[in-house]
Amino acid sequence: RKEVEQDPGPFNVPEGATVAFNCTYSNSASQSFFWYRQDCRKEPKLLMSVYSSGNEDGRFTAQLNRASQYISLLIRDSKLSDSATYLCVVLGGSGGGADGLTFGKGTHLIIQP
Amino acid sequence: GAGVSQSPRYKVAKRGQDVALRCDPISGHVSLFWYQQALGQGPEFLTYFQNEAQLDKSGLPSDRFFAERPEGSVSTLKIQRTQQEDSAVYLCASSRTTNEKLFFGSGTQLSVL
């Protein structure tokens, strides 16, 4: 079983809609969780960290469910500029090396005008 | 420098050639990671340095892959006798210390013909 699993999509969503996607992880000892954003032919960039209590940054909300071993990302009032691949990232999974990050394959989001 | 710098940006190699990919991390960053990203996939961990020490190389796919960081700053990823399956984007990332935010370079896109 892959360490970090995501639905690859693509998710085609009209501008202004709310979209959410989940990510599951297999290593219950994983310590920290993140969402990274990657634009086409660009490097990944940190979008937000995911805290146990859940956290919100503007239109973006991230949540962690340790019992079910998944994290989620919710985007409200989606913008065209939100179109990108969203990578679920886990710190402390064995697939990332001793101190490294394990990435999911990413969820491709397309916001349509 | 202002960010993580990688060179070359693009590299085309004939099968069997050796290649060397360079990463110049943010000045003062202790941790340095190499990732391999195939088309449509998330980044896969290759190796990790803390200063000049290579603490984890469990992700290197074969003994044709070799990485070094002799003075604890610039790192080189070398691939000997390249194969077509080595074609991918090679991403370098650095962080100030362990478990801190990762900053990625723009990557080197390697195409092996």
PDB file of C-alpha atoms in Angstrom:
ATOM      1  CA  ARG A   1       0.000   0.000   0.000  1.00  0.00           C
ATOM      2  CA  LYS A   2       1.305   3.437  -0.953  1.00  0.00           C
ATOM      3  CA  GLU A   3       2.370   5.540   2.032  1.00  0.00           C
ATOM      4  CA  VAL A   4       0.321   8.562   1.009  1.00  0.00           C
ATOM      5  CA  GLU A   5      -2.688   8.235  -1.289  1.00  0.00           C
ATOM      6  CA  GLN A   6      -4.674  10.887  -3.099  1.00  0.00           C
ATOM      7  CA  ASP A   7      -7.331  10.908  -5.771  1.00  0.00           C
ATOM      8  CA  PRO A   8      -5.413  12.176  -8.822  1.00  0.00           C
ATOM      9  CA  GLY A   9      -8.508  13.836 -10.331  1.00  0.00           C
ATOM     10  CA  PRO A  10      -8.757  15.973 -12.318  1.00  0.00           C
ATOM     11  CA  PHE A  11     -11.382  17.846 -10.361  1.00  0.00           C
ATOM     12  CA  ASN A  12     -13.160  20.226 -12.729  1.00  0.00           C
ATOM     13  CA  VAL A  13     -14.874  22.903 -10.656  1.00  0.00           C
ATOM     14  CA  PRO A  14     -16.674  26.100 -11.682  1.00  0.00           C
ATOM     15  CA  GLU A  15     -15.233  29.354 -10.455  1.00  0.00           C
ATOM     16  CA  GLY A  16     -16.717  30.361  -7.105  1.00  0.00           C
ATOM     17  CA  ALA A  17     -17.551  26.830  -6.034  1.00  0.00           C
ATOM     18  CA  THR A  18     -16.266  25.031  -2.980  1.00  0.00           C
ATOM     19  CA  VAL A  19     -14.061  21.992  -3.500  1.00  0.00           C
ATOM     20  CA  ALA A  20     -12.584  19.509  -1.059  1.00  0.00           C
ATOM     21  CA  PHE A  21     -10.233  16.610  -1.365  1.00  0.00           C
ATOM     22  CA  ASN A  22      -8.777  14.092   1.025  1.00  0.00           C
ATOM     23  CA  CYS A  23      -5.551  12.257   1.440  1.00  0.00           C
ATOM     24  CA  THR A  24      -4.914   9.082   3.421  1.00  0.00           C
ATOM     25  CA  TYR A  25      -1.624   8.023   4.982  1.00  0.00           C
ATOM     26  CA  SER A  26      -0.548   4.595   6.136  1.00  0.00           C
ATOM     27  CA  ASN A  27       2.050   5.284   8.825  1.00  0.00           C
ATOM     28  CA  SER A  28       0.292   5.985  12.111  1.00  0.00           C
ATOM     29  CA  ALA A  29       3.579   7.304  13.527  1.00  0.00           C
ATOM     30  CA  SER A  30       3.658  10.176  11.038  1.00  0.00           C
ATOM     31  CA  GLN A  31       4.348  13.404  12.829  1.00  0.00           C
ATOM     32  CA  SER A  32       3.420  16.354  10.678  1.00  0.00           C
ATOM     33  CA  PHE A  33       1.275  16.993   7.663  1.00  0.00           C
ATOM     34  CA  PHE A  34       1.261  19.588   4.928  1.00  0.00           C
ATOM     35  CA  TRP A  35      -0.403  20.599   1.722  1.00  0.00           C
ATOM     36  CA  TYR A  36       1.907  21.756  -1.051  1.00  0.00           C
ATOM     37  CA  ARG A  37       0.827  23.347  -4.279  1.00  0.00           C
ATOM     38  CA  GLN A  38       2.586  22.675  -7.565  1.00  0.00           C
ATOM     39  CA  ASP A  39       1.907  24.597 -10.734  1.00  0.00           C
ATOM     40  CA  CYS A  40       2.657  23.063 -14.117  1.00  0.00           C
ATOM     41  CA  ARG A  41       6.415  22.770 -14.692  1.00  0.00           C
ATOM     42  CA  LYS A  42       7.142  24.531 -11.408  1.00  0.00           C
ATOM     43  CA  GLU A  43       8.518  23.379  -8.077  1.00  0.00           C
ATOM     44  CA  PRO A  44       6.249  22.481  -5.139  1.00  0.00           C
ATOM     45  CA  LYS A  45       5.529  25.302  -2.707  1.00  0.00           C
ATOM     46  CA  LEU A  46       4.160  25.018   0.793  1.00  0.00           C
ATOM     47  CA  LEU A  47       0.475  25.967   0.905  1.00  0.00           C
ATOM     48  CA  MET A  48      -0.223  25.247   4.549  1.00  0.00           C
ATOM     49  CA  SER A  49       0.613  23.031   7.453  1.00  0.00           C
ATOM     50  CA  VAL A  50      -2.111  20.819   8.899  1.00  0.00           C
ATOM     51  CA  TYR A  51      -2.639  20.917  12.638  1.00  0.00           C
ATOM     52  CA  SER A  52      -4.583  18.484  14.808  1.00  0.00           C
ATOM     53  CA  SER A  53      -7.076  21.189  15.698  1.00  0.00           C
ATOM     54  CA  GLY A  54      -7.577  22.117  12.064  1.00  0.00           C
ATOM     55  CA  ASN A  55      -6.466  25.394  10.593  1.00  0.00           C
ATOM     56  CA  GLU A  56      -7.729  28.012   8.218  1.00  0.00           C
ATOM     57  CA  ASP A  57      -5.905  30.456   5.984  1.00  0.00           C
ATOM     58  CA  GLY A  58      -8.253  32.695   4.079  1.00  0.00           C
ATOM     59  CA  ARG A  59     -10.262  30.553   1.685  1.00  0.00           C
ATOM     60  CA  PHE A  60      -8.316  27.415   2.579  1.00  0.00           C
ATOM     61  CA  THR A  61      -9.106  25.063   5.458  1.00  0.00           C
ATOM     62  CA  ALA A  62      -7.052  22.012   6.355  1.00  0.00           C
ATOM     63  CA  GLN A  63      -8.048  19.286   8.763  1.00  0.00           C
ATOM     64  CA  LEU A  64      -6.397  16.211  10.228  1.00  0.00           C
ATOM     65  CA  ASN A  65      -8.157  13.061  11.388  1.00  0.00           C
ATOM     66  CA  ARG A  66      -5.567  10.913  13.149  1.00  0.00           C
ATOM     67  CA  ALA A  67      -8.016   8.147  14.040  1.00  0.00           C
ATOM     68  CA  SER A  68      -8.881   7.547  10.391  1.00  0.00           C
ATOM     69  CA  GLN A  69      -5.461   8.637   9.155  1.00  0.00           C
ATOM     70  CA  TYR A  70      -6.505  11.213   6.629  1.00  0.00           C
ATOM     71  CA  ILE A  71      -6.105  14.905   6.014  1.00  0.00           C
ATOM     72  CA  SER A  72      -8.332  17.154   3.987  1.00  0.00           C
ATOM     73  CA  LEU A  73      -8.153  20.446   2.135  1.00  0.00           C
ATOM     74  CA  LEU A  74     -11.181  22.637   1.525  1.00  0.00           C
ATOM     75  CA  ILE A  75     -11.094  25.579  -0.861  1.00  0.00           C
ATOM     76  CA  ARG A  76     -13.981  28.054  -0.719  1.00  0.00           C
ATOM     77  CA  ASP A  77     -14.953  30.587  -3.380  1.00  0.00           C
ATOM     78  CA  SER A  78     -12.466  29.016  -5.811  1.00  0.00           C
ATOM     79  CA  LYS A  79     -10.528  31.270  -8.174  1.00  0.00           C
ATOM     80  CA  LEU A  80      -9.084  30.542 -11.586  1.00  0.00           C
ATOM     81  CA  SER A  81      -5.654  30.956 -10.031  1.00  0.00           C
ATOM     82  CA  ASP A  82      -6.342  28.005  -7.718  1.00  0.00           C
ATOM     83  CA  SER A  83      -5.872  25.669 -10.693  1.00  0.00           C
ATOM     84  CA  ALA A  84      -2.850  23.548  -9.801  1.00  0.00           C
ATOM     85  CA  THR A  85      -1.828  20.183  -8.435  1.00  0.00           C
ATOM     86  CA  TYR A  86      -2.216  19.855  -4.674  1.00  0.00           C
ATOM     87  CA  LEU A  87       0.258  17.521  -3.016  1.00  0.00           C
ATOM     88  CA  CYS A  88      -0.463  15.877   0.299  1.00  0.00           C
ATOM     89  CA  VAL A  89       2.758  15.589   2.281  1.00  0.00           C
ATOM     90  CA  VAL A  90       3.574  13.632   5.413  1.00  0.00           C
ATOM     91  CA  LEU A  91       6.629  14.033   7.627  1.00  0.00           C
ATOM     92  CA  GLY A  92       7.811  10.947   9.404  1.00  0.00           C
ATOM     93  CA  GLY A  93       6.550   8.404   6.915  1.00  0.00           C
ATOM     94  CA  SER A  94       9.220   5.877   6.075  1.00  0.00           C
ATOM     95  CA  GLY A  95       9.076   6.721   2.383  1.00  0.00           C
ATOM     96  CA  GLY A  96      10.635  10.086   2.962  1.00  0.00           C
ATOM     97  CA  GLY A  97      13.883   9.130   4.559  1.00  0.00           C
ATOM     98  CA  ALA A  98      14.876   9.700   8.156  1.00  0.00           C
ATOM     99  CA  ASP A  99      13.855  13.326   8.232  1.00  0.00           C
ATOM    100  CA  GLY A 100      12.192  13.725   4.918  1.00  0.00           C
ATOM    101  CA  LEU A 101       8.784  14.264   3.493  1.00  0.00           C
ATOM    102  CA  THR A 102       6.676  11.648   1.747  1.00  0.00           C
ATOM    103  CA  PHE A 103       4.587  13.089  -1.060  1.00  0.00           C
ATOM    104  CA  GLY A 104       1.337  11.865  -2.505  1.00  0.00           C
ATOM    105  CA  LYS A 105       0.946  11.823  -6.276  1.00  0.00           C
ATOM    106  CA  GLY A 106      -1.142  14.959  -6.116  1.00  0.00           C
ATOM    107  CA  THR A 107      -4.686  15.972  -6.950  1.00  0.00           C
ATOM    108  CA  HIS A 108      -5.110  17.964 -10.126  1.00  0.00           C
ATOM    109  CA  LEU A 109      -7.597  20.819  -9.751  1.00  0.00           C
ATOM    110  CA  ILE A 110      -8.978  22.791 -12.693  1.00  0.00           C
ATOM    111  CA  ILE A 111     -11.124  25.842 -11.989  1.00  0.00           C
ATOM    112  CA  GLN A 112     -13.319  26.656 -14.941  1.00  0.00           C
ATOM    113  CA  PRO A 113     -14.626  30.147 -15.765  1.00  0.00           C
TER     114      PRO A 113
ATOM    115  CA  GLY B   1      21.303  33.402  -2.618  1.00  0.00           C
ATOM    116  CA  ALA B   2      17.663  34.305  -2.463  1.00  0.00           C
ATOM    117  CA  GLY B   3      16.471  30.799  -3.172  1.00  0.00           C
ATOM    118  CA  VAL B   4      17.541  27.275  -4.029  1.00  0.00           C
ATOM    119  CA  SER B   5      19.297  27.269  -7.370  1.00  0.00           C
ATOM    120  CA  GLN B   6      19.605  24.218  -9.600  1.00  0.00           C
ATOM    121  CA  SER B   7      21.518  23.769 -12.815  1.00  0.00           C
ATOM    122  CA  PRO B   8      21.186  22.937 -15.562  1.00  0.00           C
ATOM    123  CA  ARG B   9      17.472  23.658 -15.942  1.00  0.00           C
ATOM    124  CA  TYR B  10      17.240  21.104 -18.756  1.00  0.00           C
ATOM    125  CA  LYS B  11      19.579  18.256 -19.638  1.00  0.00           C
ATOM    126  CA  VAL B  12      19.347  15.894 -22.576  1.00  0.00           C
ATOM    127  CA  ALA B  13      21.579  12.846 -22.409  1.00  0.00           C
ATOM    128  CA  LYS B  14      22.137   9.866 -24.636  1.00  0.00           C
ATOM    129  CA  ARG B  15      21.567   6.516 -22.990  1.00  0.00           C
ATOM    130  CA  GLY B  16      24.767   5.435 -21.308  1.00  0.00           C
ATOM    131  CA  GLN B  17      26.110   8.936 -20.669  1.00  0.00           C
ATOM    132  CA  ASP B  18      26.984  10.199 -17.208  1.00  0.00           C
ATOM    133  CA  VAL B  19      25.289  13.364 -15.946  1.00  0.00           C
ATOM    134  CA  ALA B  20      25.873  15.687 -12.998  1.00  0.00           C
ATOM    135  CA  LEU B  21      23.144  17.866 -11.555  1.00  0.00           C
ATOM    136  CA  ARG B  22      23.977  20.747  -9.266  1.00  0.00           C
ATOM    137  CA  CYS B  23      22.065  22.213  -6.339  1.00  0.00           C
ATOM    138  CA  ASP B  24      22.998  25.431  -4.571  1.00  0.00           C
ATOM    139  CA  PRO B  25      20.847  25.630  -1.409  1.00  0.00           C
ATOM    140  CA  ILE B  26      19.896  28.733   0.477  1.00  0.00           C
ATOM    141  CA  SER B  27      22.935  29.989   2.355  1.00  0.00           C
ATOM    142  CA  GLY B  28      23.137  28.586   5.864  1.00  0.00           C
ATOM    143  CA  HIS B  29      20.588  25.829   5.309  1.00  0.00           C
ATOM    144  CA  VAL B  30      21.711  22.687   7.068  1.00  0.00           C
ATOM    145  CA  SER B  31      19.368  20.150   5.518  1.00  0.00           C
ATOM    146  CA  LEU B  32      19.383  19.292   1.829  1.00  0.00           C
ATOM    147  CA  PHE B  33      17.161  16.808   0.031  1.00  0.00           C
ATOM    148  CA  TRP B  34      17.049  15.373  -3.471  1.00  0.00           C
ATOM    149  CA  TYR B  35      13.759  14.192  -4.965  1.00  0.00           C
ATOM    150  CA  GLN B  36      12.890  12.591  -8.288  1.00  0.00           C
ATOM    151  CA  GLN B  37       9.579  13.495  -9.905  1.00  0.00           C
ATOM    152  CA  ALA B  38       8.309  11.518 -12.895  1.00  0.00           C
ATOM    153  CA  LEU B  39       5.591  12.966 -15.100  1.00  0.00           C
ATOM    154  CA  GLY B  40       2.225  12.872 -13.352  1.00  0.00           C
ATOM    155  CA  GLN B  41       3.693  11.638 -10.086  1.00  0.00           C
ATOM    156  CA  GLY B  42       4.554  13.246  -6.788  1.00  0.00           C
ATOM    157  CA  PRO B  43       8.208  13.797  -5.822  1.00  0.00           C
ATOM    158  CA  GLU B  44       9.956  10.644  -4.607  1.00  0.00           C
ATOM    159  CA  PHE B  45      12.674  10.913  -1.956  1.00  0.00           C
ATOM    160  CA  LEU B  46      16.206  10.075  -3.097  1.00  0.00           C
ATOM    161  CA  THR B  47      18.650  11.200  -0.444  1.00  0.00           C
ATOM    162  CA  TYR B  48      19.196  13.591   2.468  1.00  0.00           C
ATOM    163  CA  PHE B  49      22.184  15.523   3.796  1.00  0.00           C
ATOM    164  CA  GLN B  50      22.704  17.270   7.075  1.00  0.00           C
ATOM    165  CA  ASN B  51      25.622  19.573   6.396  1.00  0.00           C
ATOM    166  CA  GLU B  52      28.178  17.388   4.592  1.00  0.00           C
ATOM    167  CA  ALA B  53      26.909  14.123   6.053  1.00  0.00           C
ATOM    168  CA  GLN B  54      24.688  11.978   3.887  1.00  0.00           C
ATOM    169  CA  LEU B  55      22.327  10.643   6.538  1.00  0.00           C
ATOM    170  CA  ASP B  56      19.941   8.762   4.311  1.00  0.00           C
ATOM    171  CA  LYS B  57      20.357   7.462   0.776  1.00  0.00           C
ATOM    172  CA  SER B  58      17.668   4.816   0.933  1.00  0.00           C
ATOM    173  CA  GLY B  59      15.737   6.341  -1.969  1.00  0.00           C
ATOM    174  CA  LEU B  60      18.510   6.133  -4.548  1.00  0.00           C
ATOM    175  CA  PRO B  61      17.135   3.689  -7.136  1.00  0.00           C
ATOM    176  CA  SER B  62      20.409   2.013  -8.030  1.00  0.00           C
ATOM    177  CA  ASP B  63      24.163   2.178  -7.534  1.00  0.00           C
ATOM    178  CA  ARG B  64      24.320   4.314 -10.671  1.00  0.00           C
ATOM    179  CA  PHE B  65      23.062   7.208  -8.550  1.00  0.00           C
ATOM    180  CA  PHE B  66      25.513   9.028  -6.324  1.00  0.00           C
ATOM    181  CA  ALA B  67      25.172  12.279  -4.382  1.00  0.00           C
ATOM    182  CA  GLU B  68      27.668  14.378  -2.489  1.00  0.00           C
ATOM    183  CA  ARG B  69      27.855  17.606  -0.539  1.00  0.00           C
ATOM    184  CA  PRO B  70      31.545  17.808   0.372  1.00  0.00           C
ATOM    185  CA  GLU B  71      31.591  21.216   2.051  1.00  0.00           C
ATOM    186  CA  GLY B  72      28.089  21.214   3.422  1.00  0.00           C
ATOM    187  CA  SER B  73      26.712  23.697   0.910  1.00  0.00           C
ATOM    188  CA  VAL B  74      26.534  22.890  -2.825  1.00  0.00           C
ATOM    189  CA  SER B  75      25.411  19.364  -3.652  1.00  0.00           C
ATOM    190  CA  THR B  76      25.828  17.313  -6.805  1.00  0.00           C
ATOM    191  CA  LEU B  77      23.679  14.391  -7.887  1.00  0.00           C
ATOM    192  CA  LYS B  78      25.506  12.176 -10.355  1.00  0.00           C
ATOM    193  CA  ILE B  79      23.876   9.528 -12.495  1.00  0.00           C
ATOM    194  CA  GLN B  80      26.173   7.127 -14.282  1.00  0.00           C
ATOM    195  CA  ARG B  81      25.292   5.216 -17.465  1.00  0.00           C
ATOM    196  CA  THR B  82      21.914   6.918 -17.747  1.00  0.00           C
ATOM    197  CA  GLN B  83      18.897   4.863 -18.761  1.00  0.00           C
ATOM    198  CA  GLN B  84      15.599   5.985 -20.257  1.00  0.00           C
ATOM    199  CA  GLU B  85      13.800   5.313 -16.986  1.00  0.00           C
ATOM    200  CA  ASP B  86      15.999   7.971 -15.360  1.00  0.00           C
ATOM    201  CA  SER B  87      14.102  10.637 -17.313  1.00  0.00           C
ATOM    202  CA  ALA B  88      12.389  12.821 -14.744  1.00  0.00           C
ATOM    203  CA  VAL B  89      12.602  16.151 -12.987  1.00  0.00           C
ATOM    204  CA  TYR B  90      15.181  16.139 -10.206  1.00  0.00           C
ATOM    205  CA  LEU B  91      14.247  18.511  -7.410  1.00  0.00           C
ATOM    206  CA  CYS B  92      16.535  19.794  -4.709  1.00  0.00           C
ATOM    207  CA  ALA B  93      15.174  21.256  -1.484  1.00  0.00           C
ATOM    208  CA  SER B  94      16.788  22.778   1.567  1.00  0.00           C
ATOM    209  CA  SER B  95      15.692  23.799   5.031  1.00  0.00           C
ATOM    210  CA  ARG B  96      17.303  25.786   7.802  1.00  0.00           C
ATOM    211  CA  THR B  97      17.240  22.843  10.166  1.00  0.00           C
ATOM    212  CA  THR B  98      15.540  19.478  10.414  1.00  0.00           C
ATOM    213  CA  ASN B  99      11.745  19.514  10.268  1.00  0.00           C
ATOM    214  CA  GLU B 100      11.537  23.128   9.150  1.00  0.00           C
ATOM    215  CA  LYS B 101       9.866  24.398   6.008  1.00  0.00           C
ATOM    216  CA  LEU B 102      11.396  23.076   2.795  1.00  0.00           C
ATOM    217  CA  PHE B 103      12.307  25.409  -0.038  1.00  0.00           C
ATOM    218  CA  PHE B 104      12.507  23.789  -3.449  1.00  0.00           C
ATOM    219  CA  GLY B 105      14.606  24.680  -6.443  1.00  0.00           C
ATOM    220  CA  SER B 106      13.071  24.824  -9.903  1.00  0.00           C
ATOM    221  CA  GLY B 107      14.445  21.399 -10.708  1.00  0.00           C
ATOM    222  CA  THR B 108      16.488  19.881 -13.500  1.00  0.00           C
ATOM    223  CA  GLN B 109      14.479  18.166 -16.206  1.00  0.00           C
ATOM    224  CA  LEU B 110      16.510  15.204 -17.430  1.00  0.00           C
ATOM    225  CA  SER B 111      15.603  13.533 -20.681  1.00  0.00           C
ATOM    226  CA  VAL B 112      17.489  10.378 -21.623  1.00  0.00           C
ATOM    227  CA  LEU B 113      17.191   9.451 -25.273  1.00  0.00           C
TER     228      LEU B 113
END
